[in-house]
Structures are given as C-alpha cells and as structure tokens.
C-alpha cells in the first residue's frame, strides 16, 4: 500500500492511498501524522487501520502533482518536531565515490586509508549483526528540522554561500514516536538528500556543514517491508532535456548495514525518542552526479524514481539570495 497527502480545492489536507488500483481518500484521516499516531496509540497496524476506516472518492494523484498540490507525505503541526537525519557509507558501492572525494596522500606520496574507507570497512565487517547482536554504528548526520523539508514538486533552495548543490537519491524511513517514547515505523519513501559535495570534499570535518541543506521526500510512503533489492533511476533535466542519468541501487541486498542496525543507532539516543516527534531518516546512496563531474545550475530539475515507491520525486533547483546575518546584543 502507498499513502500520500494532497491539498484539495478547499485547501484541506486529504490523506490518500492506493494498493494496485485507484487512489482514494481515506475516510476520517486528517493527516498522515494523525493517522500514524492513532495507529501507535491503539496498537493497530497502519494498513489495518486504513482498511478499517475505509475509502472515499477517487482522486487523480498525477494531476494533483502537476498542480503543485502534493504535500510532503508526512509533516508535524510544529515543524521543530520533525527531524531530518541520515547515514552514509552504508551501500556497497558508496565507498569508491566518497573515498575519491576524501583522498589523502602520505608525505611519501603513498595513498593512505581514508577515514571514509575505514568507516566503510567497519560497516562491511559489522553492519549486519546476527543473533540479536548490536552492529557497528554508521556515519550519521543531521540535516535540520521540518522547516528544511521541501514538498515533492517544490524547489530545493541552495544557500548563496554553497559551493555545490547536488542530489543524493536515497530511501528514507518515516517514523513517529509514541506517547511512551517508543519509535514506530510508518513506512519507507524516496528521498533526495540534497548536499554540498564541494564543501564536504574540502575536509571531512566539513561534512556537518555540507548536510545542512533542504531535503525532499515522497511523494508516497510505502507501507510494509522494504524490498531487499531496489533498483531505481536518478536523473537531472536541464531546459527540458536530459542532462544526466544513472541507476541507483538500495535495499539490504545492496547495503553493508541492515535497516534494523541503522534504526538502532539512531534511536538509541533518548533525544530522538521524544513523544509525538516525527523522524525522516535517510539510509545513504552510492550514486551521485557530482562524482561524474556534473555541476548543477538553477532551474535544473532532479528526478528520482523506483517502481516500488509509486510516483517519482521531482524538485527544481533554486539558489537563494545572499543574506547578511548580524547578531545583536540584548
């Protein structure tokens, strides 16, 4: 089952679902967030709760997308309580891309093992624990709160000071925190973990700066298990013409970590188990246009799609105007 959120002609949020057929409004669902919290509070599976509520009229999801009426597939009434986070070096092809960005040379000219490659090897050796053991923790980063989330179809805004504005096609887990502090997974969705790869390349300690950017996810949330082998496409369209395209792989068959291990190392922190919060946690990628020498420009459109996740995720790129910030003493 796939669920998403749209604005109807009366500017009312409608939660819609499809399961191989038409897209229909879910009766009595005010938002995906309220639906997920109801499921958590009642101990009801989300798909079962949706089926119990029943369905109303059919909607044209493609038409809503074209009209700019698709919302992020989950939000929070207070954007400060939605957290955008992610992990890196989790995919079997990701080390080569990151290693090339962070290459170091010893004084004798011989290549050293970079921090990226060390982290990647740790994941290969301990990212898929067995027998209930805890695996090695991955690279982790923070992207911001709900104010940084961009709806499908809306523009990703790159700061004027950014050195790069590049896509990262990823799968994200969507979570709500129950009243007792227990995390619940709503489902999985496509995401564009938009980043500044030039800044990151300057020094690995700039990773934190490079990730404080917008992110987009959706348009639809896949309810249920994540397919083990996900095959999608990432592309950039410029002036209506294809500029770059490459396949991307995800799912545990193509990863050095299990989803459960990545989830454990995120939610082990009590700060991320605050009742009522929403988390969008991105699981990493091995495909970047930046690695192929592409330099994006304002007006470029990013497109990420994979058949298991319904509609593709599309976002144009915009560059923000410079802002001079000064701090005033009180």
Short mmCIF file of N, CA, C and O in Angstrom, two decimals, residues 131-247:
data_model
loop_
_atom_site.label_atom_id
_atom_site.label_comp_id
_atom_site.label_asym_id
_atom_site.label_seq_id
_atom_site.Cartn_x
_atom_site.Cartn_y
_atom_site.Cartn_z
N UNK A 131 22.14 -12.94 15.49
CA UNK A 131 21.84 -13.44 16.84
C UNK A 131 21.56 -12.32 17.84
O UNK A 131 21.96 -12.38 19.00
N UNK A 132 20.89 -11.28 17.36
CA UNK A 132 20.49 -10.21 18.26
C UNK A 132 21.61 -9.29 18.72
O UNK A 132 21.41 -8.49 19.63
N UNK A 133 22.77 -9.41 18.12
CA UNK A 133 23.90 -8.56 18.50
C UNK A 133 23.72 -7.15 17.94
O UNK A 133 22.98 -6.93 16.98
N UNK A 134 24.42 -6.20 18.54
CA UNK A 134 24.42 -4.83 18.04
C UNK A 134 25.58 -4.65 17.08
O UNK A 134 26.72 -4.96 17.41
N UNK A 135 25.28 -4.15 15.90
CA UNK A 135 26.31 -3.95 14.88
C UNK A 135 27.06 -2.65 15.07
O UNK A 135 26.74 -1.83 15.94
N UNK A 136 28.05 -2.43 14.23
CA UNK A 136 28.85 -1.21 14.28
C UNK A 136 27.97 -0.02 13.91
O UNK A 136 27.04 -0.13 13.11
N UNK A 137 28.23 1.12 14.52
CA UNK A 137 27.44 2.30 14.21
C UNK A 137 27.93 2.93 12.90
O UNK A 137 29.12 2.91 12.60
N UNK A 138 27.01 3.49 12.12
CA UNK A 138 27.38 4.08 10.83
C UNK A 138 27.78 5.55 10.98
O UNK A 138 27.65 6.14 12.06
N UNK A 139 28.25 6.12 9.89
CA UNK A 139 28.34 7.58 9.82
C UNK A 139 26.92 8.12 10.00
O UNK A 139 25.95 7.52 9.54
N UNK A 140 26.80 9.26 10.69
CA UNK A 140 25.48 9.84 10.96
C UNK A 140 25.58 11.34 10.77
O UNK A 140 26.60 11.96 11.05
N UNK A 141 24.49 11.96 10.31
CA UNK A 141 24.49 13.41 10.17
C UNK A 141 23.07 13.96 10.37
O UNK A 141 22.07 13.25 10.25
N UNK A 142 23.03 15.25 10.65
CA UNK A 142 21.78 15.97 10.89
C UNK A 142 21.57 16.97 9.75
O UNK A 142 22.51 17.66 9.35
N UNK A 143 20.36 17.03 9.22
CA UNK A 143 20.08 17.95 8.12
C UNK A 143 19.21 19.14 8.53
O UNK A 143 19.17 20.15 7.83
N UNK A 144 18.50 19.00 9.63
CA UNK A 144 17.66 20.10 10.06
C UNK A 144 16.31 19.61 10.54
O UNK A 144 16.06 18.41 10.63
N UNK A 145 15.42 20.54 10.80
CA UNK A 145 14.08 20.17 11.24
C UNK A 145 13.09 20.32 10.09
O UNK A 145 13.49 20.47 8.93
N UNK A 146 11.79 20.33 10.42
CA UNK A 146 10.78 20.34 9.38
C UNK A 146 10.78 21.59 8.52
O UNK A 146 10.20 21.58 7.42
N UNK A 147 11.42 22.66 8.98
CA UNK A 147 11.50 23.86 8.14
C UNK A 147 12.38 23.64 6.92
O UNK A 147 12.33 24.42 5.97
N UNK A 148 13.20 22.59 6.95
CA UNK A 148 14.10 22.27 5.83
C UNK A 148 13.50 21.25 4.87
O UNK A 148 14.10 20.93 3.85
N UNK A 149 12.31 20.74 5.19
CA UNK A 149 11.67 19.74 4.33
C UNK A 149 10.93 20.42 3.19
O UNK A 149 10.17 21.38 3.41
N UNK A 150 11.15 19.93 1.99
CA UNK A 150 10.56 20.50 0.78
C UNK A 150 9.60 19.49 0.17
O UNK A 150 9.94 18.32 -0.01
N UNK A 151 8.40 19.93 -0.16
CA UNK A 151 7.39 19.04 -0.73
C UNK A 151 7.79 18.58 -2.13
O UNK A 151 8.52 19.28 -2.85
N UNK A 152 7.33 17.41 -2.55
CA UNK A 152 7.55 16.98 -3.93
C UNK A 152 7.03 18.04 -4.91
O UNK A 152 5.94 18.58 -4.74
N UNK A 153 7.84 18.36 -5.89
CA UNK A 153 7.47 19.38 -6.86
C UNK A 153 7.94 20.77 -6.52
O UNK A 153 8.05 21.63 -7.40
N UNK A 154 8.21 21.04 -5.24
CA UNK A 154 8.68 22.36 -4.81
C UNK A 154 10.19 22.45 -4.99
O UNK A 154 10.89 21.46 -5.16
N UNK A 155 10.70 23.68 -4.92
CA UNK A 155 12.12 23.91 -5.19
C UNK A 155 12.99 23.60 -3.99
O UNK A 155 12.66 23.95 -2.85
N UNK A 156 14.12 22.94 -4.26
CA UNK A 156 15.19 22.81 -3.29
C UNK A 156 16.01 24.09 -3.34
O UNK A 156 16.51 24.47 -4.40
N UNK A 157 16.14 24.76 -2.20
CA UNK A 157 16.84 26.04 -2.14
C UNK A 157 18.27 25.84 -1.66
O UNK A 157 18.50 25.36 -0.56
N UNK A 158 19.21 26.21 -2.51
CA UNK A 158 20.62 26.12 -2.13
C UNK A 158 21.08 27.49 -1.65
O UNK A 158 20.82 28.51 -2.30
N UNK A 159 21.74 27.55 -0.49
CA UNK A 159 22.20 28.85 0.01
C UNK A 159 23.16 29.51 -0.97
O UNK A 159 23.89 28.85 -1.71
N UNK A 160 23.18 30.84 -0.95
CA UNK A 160 24.08 31.57 -1.84
C UNK A 160 25.54 31.24 -1.56
O UNK A 160 26.38 31.29 -2.46
N UNK A 161 25.85 30.88 -0.30
CA UNK A 161 27.25 30.58 0.05
C UNK A 161 27.66 29.16 -0.29
O UNK A 161 28.82 28.79 -0.14
N UNK A 162 26.74 28.32 -0.74
CA UNK A 162 27.05 26.92 -1.03
C UNK A 162 28.03 26.81 -2.20
O UNK A 162 28.00 27.62 -3.13
N UNK A 163 28.86 25.79 -2.16
CA UNK A 163 29.82 25.54 -3.23
C UNK A 163 29.29 24.54 -4.26
O UNK A 163 29.84 24.42 -5.35
N UNK A 164 28.23 23.83 -3.89
CA UNK A 164 27.66 22.82 -4.77
C UNK A 164 26.22 22.60 -4.35
O UNK A 164 25.84 22.89 -3.21
N UNK A 165 25.41 22.10 -5.27
CA UNK A 165 24.01 21.80 -4.98
C UNK A 165 23.68 20.50 -5.70
O UNK A 165 23.21 20.51 -6.83
N UNK A 166 23.95 19.38 -5.04
CA UNK A 166 23.84 18.08 -5.69
C UNK A 166 22.84 17.16 -5.05
O UNK A 166 22.61 17.20 -3.83
N UNK A 167 22.24 16.32 -5.88
CA UNK A 167 21.25 15.35 -5.40
C UNK A 167 21.92 14.14 -4.76
O UNK A 167 23.09 13.86 -5.02
N UNK A 168 21.17 13.46 -3.91
CA UNK A 168 21.56 12.14 -3.41
C UNK A 168 20.29 11.29 -3.36
O UNK A 168 19.44 11.50 -2.48
N UNK A 169 20.13 10.35 -4.29
CA UNK A 169 18.92 9.53 -4.33
C UNK A 169 18.96 8.44 -3.26
O UNK A 169 19.84 7.58 -3.29
N UNK A 170 18.03 8.49 -2.33
CA UNK A 170 18.07 7.57 -1.20
C UNK A 170 16.68 7.07 -0.84
O UNK A 170 15.67 7.64 -1.26
N UNK A 171 16.66 6.02 -0.04
CA UNK A 171 15.45 5.57 0.60
C UNK A 171 15.46 6.11 2.03
O UNK A 171 16.51 6.10 2.69
N UNK A 172 14.33 6.59 2.49
CA UNK A 172 14.22 7.10 3.86
C UNK A 172 13.18 6.31 4.62
O UNK A 172 12.16 5.89 4.07
N UNK A 173 13.43 6.13 5.91
CA UNK A 173 12.44 5.58 6.81
C UNK A 173 11.67 6.71 7.45
O UNK A 173 12.24 7.75 7.80
N UNK A 174 10.35 6.53 7.58
CA UNK A 174 9.49 7.53 8.21
C UNK A 174 9.02 6.97 9.55
O UNK A 174 8.50 5.85 9.62
N UNK A 175 9.17 7.75 10.63
CA UNK A 175 8.90 7.26 11.98
C UNK A 175 8.11 8.29 12.79
O UNK A 175 8.27 9.51 12.60
N UNK A 176 7.28 7.79 13.70
CA UNK A 176 6.68 8.64 14.74
C UNK A 176 7.07 8.03 16.09
O UNK A 176 7.32 6.83 16.19
N UNK A 177 7.11 8.88 17.10
CA UNK A 177 7.44 8.43 18.45
C UNK A 177 6.16 8.38 19.26
O UNK A 177 5.43 9.37 19.37
N UNK A 178 5.87 7.21 19.82
CA UNK A 178 4.66 7.02 20.61
C UNK A 178 4.68 7.77 21.91
O UNK A 178 5.70 8.33 22.34
N UNK A 179 3.53 7.78 22.57
CA UNK A 179 3.40 8.52 23.83
C UNK A 179 4.34 8.02 24.91
O UNK A 179 4.68 8.76 25.84
N UNK A 180 4.75 6.77 24.81
CA UNK A 180 5.67 6.20 25.81
C UNK A 180 7.13 6.27 25.37
O UNK A 180 8.00 5.70 26.04
N UNK A 181 7.41 6.98 24.27
CA UNK A 181 8.79 7.11 23.80
C UNK A 181 9.25 6.00 22.87
O UNK A 181 10.42 5.97 22.49
N UNK A 182 8.36 5.11 22.49
CA UNK A 182 8.74 4.02 21.58
C UNK A 182 8.64 4.49 20.13
O UNK A 182 7.64 5.09 19.74
N UNK A 183 9.68 4.22 19.32
CA UNK A 183 9.61 4.60 17.91
C UNK A 183 8.78 3.59 17.10
O UNK A 183 8.88 2.39 17.32
N UNK A 184 7.99 4.13 16.18
CA UNK A 184 7.18 3.31 15.28
C UNK A 184 7.52 3.70 13.84
O UNK A 184 7.55 4.89 13.51
N UNK A 185 7.74 2.70 13.00
CA UNK A 185 8.00 2.98 11.59
C UNK A 185 6.68 3.07 10.83
O UNK A 185 5.87 2.16 10.83
N UNK A 186 6.48 4.20 10.15
CA UNK A 186 5.30 4.38 9.31
C UNK A 186 5.49 3.64 7.99
O UNK A 186 4.59 2.98 7.48
N UNK A 187 6.69 3.77 7.41
CA UNK A 187 6.99 3.12 6.14
C UNK A 187 8.26 3.69 5.55
O UNK A 187 9.09 4.30 6.25
N UNK A 188 8.40 3.52 4.25
CA UNK A 188 9.61 3.94 3.53
C UNK A 188 9.23 4.81 2.34
O UNK A 188 8.15 4.64 1.75
N UNK A 189 10.13 5.69 1.97
CA UNK A 189 9.85 6.60 0.86
C UNK A 189 11.12 6.96 0.11
O UNK A 189 12.23 6.79 0.63
N UNK A 190 10.97 7.45 -1.10
CA UNK A 190 12.10 8.02 -1.83
C UNK A 190 12.50 9.33 -1.17
O UNK A 190 11.66 10.03 -0.60
N UNK A 191 13.77 9.67 -1.27
CA UNK A 191 14.21 10.96 -0.76
C UNK A 191 15.36 11.50 -1.59
O UNK A 191 16.10 10.74 -2.23
N UNK A 192 15.49 12.81 -1.58
CA UNK A 192 16.63 13.49 -2.18
C UNK A 192 17.38 14.15 -1.04
O UNK A 192 16.96 15.19 -0.53
N UNK A 193 18.47 13.52 -0.63
CA UNK A 193 19.28 14.02 0.48
C UNK A 193 20.27 15.04 -0.10
O UNK A 193 21.46 14.78 -0.24
N UNK A 194 19.74 16.18 -0.45
CA UNK A 194 20.40 17.28 -1.14
C UNK A 194 21.60 17.77 -0.33
O UNK A 194 21.47 18.07 0.86
N UNK A 195 22.79 17.86 -0.95
CA UNK A 195 24.01 18.15 -0.19
C UNK A 195 24.97 19.02 -1.00
O UNK A 195 24.83 19.21 -2.21
N UNK A 196 25.98 19.52 -0.29
CA UNK A 196 27.04 20.35 -0.88
C UNK A 196 28.33 19.53 -0.89
O UNK A 196 29.08 19.50 0.09
N UNK A 197 28.61 18.87 -2.01
CA UNK A 197 29.72 17.92 -2.06
C UNK A 197 31.08 18.61 -2.18
O UNK A 197 32.09 18.03 -1.78
N UNK A 198 31.13 19.83 -2.71
CA UNK A 198 32.40 20.55 -2.79
C UNK A 198 32.86 20.94 -1.39
O UNK A 198 34.03 20.77 -1.03
N UNK A 199 31.94 21.44 -0.59
CA UNK A 199 32.28 21.78 0.79
C UNK A 199 32.74 20.55 1.55
O UNK A 199 33.73 20.59 2.29
N UNK A 200 32.03 19.44 1.37
CA UNK A 200 32.42 18.20 2.05
C UNK A 200 33.82 17.76 1.65
O UNK A 200 34.59 17.25 2.46
N UNK A 201 34.15 17.94 0.38
CA UNK A 201 35.44 17.48 -0.14
C UNK A 201 36.62 18.28 0.42
O UNK A 201 37.74 17.77 0.50
N UNK A 202 36.39 19.51 0.82
CA UNK A 202 37.48 20.34 1.35
C UNK A 202 38.12 19.66 2.55
O UNK A 202 39.34 19.57 2.67
N UNK A 203 37.28 19.16 3.44
CA UNK A 203 37.75 18.48 4.64
C UNK A 203 36.59 17.67 5.19
O UNK A 203 35.46 18.17 5.27
N UNK A 204 36.86 16.45 5.60
CA UNK A 204 35.78 15.60 6.09
C UNK A 204 35.07 16.20 7.30
O UNK A 204 33.89 15.92 7.54
N UNK A 205 35.76 17.07 8.04
CA UNK A 205 35.12 17.73 9.18
C UNK A 205 34.09 18.76 8.74
O UNK A 205 33.33 19.27 9.57
N UNK A 206 34.05 19.08 7.45
CA UNK A 206 33.02 19.97 6.91
C UNK A 206 31.74 19.21 6.53
O UNK A 206 30.81 19.82 6.01
N UNK A 207 31.72 17.90 6.76
CA UNK A 207 30.53 17.12 6.42
C UNK A 207 29.29 17.72 7.07
O UNK A 207 28.23 17.82 6.44
N UNK A 208 29.39 18.11 8.34
CA UNK A 208 28.23 18.65 9.04
C UNK A 208 27.69 19.89 8.35
O UNK A 208 26.47 20.07 8.21
N UNK A 209 28.59 20.76 7.88
CA UNK A 209 28.16 21.95 7.14
C UNK A 209 27.48 21.57 5.82
O UNK A 209 26.47 22.15 5.44
N UNK A 210 28.06 20.60 5.14
CA UNK A 210 27.58 20.25 3.80
C UNK A 210 26.19 19.64 3.81
O UNK A 210 25.49 19.65 2.80
N UNK A 211 25.76 19.11 4.95
CA UNK A 211 24.47 18.44 5.05
C UNK A 211 23.34 19.35 5.52
O UNK A 211 22.17 18.97 5.42
N UNK A 212 23.66 20.55 6.02
CA UNK A 212 22.62 21.45 6.49
C UNK A 212 21.98 22.15 5.30
O UNK A 212 22.21 23.33 5.01
N UNK A 213 21.18 21.39 4.60
CA UNK A 213 20.52 21.82 3.37
C UNK A 213 19.09 21.28 3.36
O UNK A 213 18.73 20.42 4.16
N UNK A 214 18.29 21.76 2.44
CA UNK A 214 16.96 21.21 2.23
C UNK A 214 17.03 19.71 1.95
O UNK A 214 18.07 19.18 1.56
N UNK A 215 15.91 19.05 2.12
CA UNK A 215 15.73 17.67 1.66
C UNK A 215 14.29 17.52 1.23
O UNK A 215 13.40 18.20 1.75
N UNK A 216 14.06 16.64 0.27
CA UNK A 216 12.69 16.34 -0.15
C UNK A 216 12.48 14.84 -0.06
O UNK A 216 13.43 14.06 -0.24
N UNK A 217 11.25 14.43 0.21
CA UNK A 217 10.96 13.01 0.29
C UNK A 217 9.51 12.77 -0.14
O UNK A 217 8.67 13.64 -0.04
N UNK A 218 9.26 11.59 -0.65
CA UNK A 218 7.94 11.25 -1.16
C UNK A 218 8.00 10.98 -2.66
O UNK A 218 9.06 10.62 -3.18
N UNK A 219 6.90 11.18 -3.38
CA UNK A 219 5.62 11.69 -2.90
C UNK A 219 4.81 10.70 -2.04
O UNK A 219 3.94 11.10 -1.30
N UNK A 220 5.12 9.39 -2.15
CA UNK A 220 4.30 8.40 -1.48
C UNK A 220 5.13 7.60 -0.48
O UNK A 220 6.33 7.42 -0.66
N UNK A 221 4.46 7.12 0.56
CA UNK A 221 5.10 6.26 1.57
C UNK A 221 4.66 4.83 1.30
O UNK A 221 3.47 4.54 1.20
N UNK A 222 5.64 3.94 1.22
CA UNK A 222 5.37 2.52 1.08
C UNK A 222 5.15 1.92 2.46
O UNK A 222 6.03 1.95 3.31
N UNK A 223 3.95 1.39 2.69
CA UNK A 223 3.62 0.75 3.95
C UNK A 223 4.03 -0.72 3.86
O UNK A 223 3.71 -1.41 2.90
N UNK A 224 4.73 -1.21 4.87
CA UNK A 224 5.14 -2.61 4.87
C UNK A 224 6.65 -2.75 4.80
O UNK A 224 7.40 -1.79 5.04
N UNK A 225 7.11 -3.94 4.46
CA UNK A 225 8.53 -4.23 4.43
C UNK A 225 9.23 -3.55 3.27
O UNK A 225 8.65 -3.34 2.20
N UNK A 226 10.50 -3.21 3.49
CA UNK A 226 11.32 -2.64 2.42
C UNK A 226 11.82 -3.76 1.52
O UNK A 226 12.38 -4.74 2.00
N UNK A 227 11.61 -3.66 0.19
CA UNK A 227 12.17 -4.67 -0.71
C UNK A 227 13.68 -4.79 -0.51
O UNK A 227 14.37 -3.79 -0.28
N UNK A 228 14.20 -6.00 -0.61
CA UNK A 228 15.63 -6.20 -0.35
C UNK A 228 16.50 -5.70 -1.50
O UNK A 228 17.67 -5.39 -1.30
N UNK A 229 15.95 -5.63 -2.70
CA UNK A 229 16.71 -5.22 -3.88
C UNK A 229 15.93 -4.14 -4.62
O UNK A 229 15.00 -4.43 -5.36
N UNK A 230 16.30 -2.89 -4.39
CA UNK A 230 15.62 -1.75 -5.00
C UNK A 230 16.47 -1.23 -6.15
O UNK A 230 17.65 -0.95 -5.97
N UNK A 231 15.84 -1.08 -7.30
CA UNK A 231 16.54 -0.57 -8.49
C UNK A 231 15.78 0.63 -9.03
O UNK A 231 14.64 0.51 -9.43
N UNK A 232 16.44 1.75 -8.97
CA UNK A 232 15.79 2.98 -9.41
C UNK A 232 16.67 3.77 -10.36
O UNK A 232 17.74 3.31 -10.77
N UNK A 233 16.21 4.97 -10.69
CA UNK A 233 16.96 5.86 -11.58
C UNK A 233 17.00 7.25 -10.97
O UNK A 233 16.03 7.71 -10.36
N UNK A 234 18.14 7.90 -11.15
CA UNK A 234 18.32 9.29 -10.74
C UNK A 234 18.73 10.08 -11.97
O UNK A 234 19.60 9.64 -12.73
N UNK A 235 18.09 11.22 -12.20
CA UNK A 235 18.40 11.99 -13.40
C UNK A 235 18.29 13.48 -13.12
O UNK A 235 17.65 13.92 -12.16
N UNK A 236 18.93 14.25 -13.99
CA UNK A 236 18.85 15.70 -13.95
C UNK A 236 18.39 16.17 -15.33
O UNK A 236 18.94 15.76 -16.35
N UNK A 237 17.37 17.01 -15.32
CA UNK A 237 16.84 17.58 -16.56
C UNK A 237 17.16 19.07 -16.57
O UNK A 237 16.91 19.77 -15.58
N UNK A 238 17.74 19.53 -17.69
CA UNK A 238 18.07 20.95 -17.83
C UNK A 238 17.43 21.49 -19.10
O UNK A 238 17.61 20.94 -20.18
N UNK A 239 16.66 22.54 -18.95
CA UNK A 239 15.96 23.16 -20.09
C UNK A 239 15.14 22.14 -20.86
O UNK A 239 15.08 22.16 -22.10
N UNK A 240 14.52 21.24 -20.12
CA UNK A 240 13.64 20.26 -20.74
C UNK A 240 14.34 19.08 -21.38
O UNK A 240 13.68 18.20 -21.93
N UNK A 241 15.67 19.02 -21.29
CA UNK A 241 16.44 17.94 -21.89
C UNK A 241 17.22 17.17 -20.82
O UNK A 241 17.67 17.76 -19.84
N UNK A 242 17.37 15.88 -21.04
CA UNK A 242 18.10 15.05 -20.09
C UNK A 242 19.57 15.44 -20.08
O UNK A 242 20.25 15.39 -21.11
N UNK A 243 20.08 15.83 -18.91
CA UNK A 243 21.49 16.20 -18.76
C UNK A 243 22.32 15.03 -18.27
O UNK A 243 23.45 14.81 -18.74
N UNK A 244 21.75 14.26 -17.33
CA UNK A 244 22.50 13.16 -16.70
C UNK A 244 21.50 12.15 -16.17
O UNK A 244 20.42 12.51 -15.71
N UNK A 245 21.87 10.89 -16.25
CA UNK A 245 21.02 9.84 -15.70
C UNK A 245 21.88 8.65 -15.32
O UNK A 245 22.84 8.32 -16.01
N UNK A 246 21.50 8.01 -14.20
CA UNK A 246 22.25 6.85 -13.74
C UNK A 246 21.35 6.00 -12.84
O UNK A 246 20.53 6.55 -12.09
N UNK A 247 21.48 4.69 -12.91
CA UNK A 247 20.70 3.85 -11.99
C UNK A 247 21.25 3.94 -10.58
O UNK A 247 22.43 4.22 -10.37
#
